PDB file of C-alpha atoms in Angstrom:
ATOM      1  CA  MET A  14       0.000   0.000   0.000  1.00  0.00           C
ATOM      2  CA  ILE A  15       2.701   2.466   0.989  1.00  0.00           C
ATOM      3  CA  MET A  16       4.878   1.468  -1.964  1.00  0.00           C
ATOM      4  CA  GLN A  17       1.979   2.027  -4.352  1.00  0.00           C
ATOM      5  CA  ASN A  18       1.340   5.498  -2.932  1.00  0.00           C
ATOM      6  CA  LEU A  19       5.038   6.295  -3.231  1.00  0.00           C
ATOM      7  CA  LYS A  20       5.065   5.146  -6.851  1.00  0.00           C
ATOM      8  CA  ARG A  21       2.048   7.292  -7.655  1.00  0.00           C
ATOM      9  CA  ALA A  22       3.631  10.326  -5.991  1.00  0.00           C
ATOM     10  CA  ASN A  23       6.859   9.827  -7.964  1.00  0.00           C
ATOM     11  CA  PHE A  24       4.868   9.583 -11.202  1.00  0.00           C
ATOM     12  CA  THR A  25       3.007  12.802 -10.393  1.00  0.00           C
ATOM     13  CA  ILE A  26       6.259  14.634  -9.660  1.00  0.00           C
ATOM     14  CA  TYR A  27       7.795  13.310 -12.884  1.00  0.00           C
ATOM     15  CA  ARG A  28       4.760  14.379 -14.888  1.00  0.00           C
ATOM     16  CA  GLU A  29       4.830  17.873 -13.363  1.00  0.00           C
ATOM     17  CA  ALA A  30       8.549  18.207 -14.098  1.00  0.00           C
ATOM     18  CA  ALA A  31       8.104  17.034 -17.688  1.00  0.00           C
ATOM     19  CA  PHE A  32       5.223  19.467 -18.220  1.00  0.00           C
ATOM     20  CA  ASP A  33       7.278  22.330 -16.777  1.00  0.00           C
ATOM     21  CA  ALA A  34      10.228  21.463 -19.016  1.00  0.00           C
ATOM     22  CA  ALA A  35       7.979  21.313 -22.089  1.00  0.00           C
ATOM     23  CA  LYS A  36       6.451  24.674 -21.228  1.00  0.00           C
ATOM     24  CA  ARG A  37       9.899  26.212 -20.832  1.00  0.00           C
ATOM     25  CA  TYR A  38      11.016  24.708 -24.156  1.00  0.00           C
ATOM     26  CA  LEU A  39       7.973  26.079 -25.959  1.00  0.00           C
ATOM     27  CA  ASN A  40       8.548  29.533 -24.482  1.00  0.00           C
ATOM     28  CA  PHE A  41      12.156  29.368 -25.668  1.00  0.00           C
ATOM     29  CA  ALA A  42      11.315  28.066 -29.146  1.00  0.00           C
ATOM     30  CA  PHE A  43       8.591  30.617 -29.830  1.00  0.00           C
TER      31      PHE A  43
END
């Protein structure tokens, strides 16, 4: 149970980081 919650939290953090990086890249490209 705890491991599953930890995995979900890591995925959320990774998704947020990827979205932030993509937003920064788009701002730089355009």
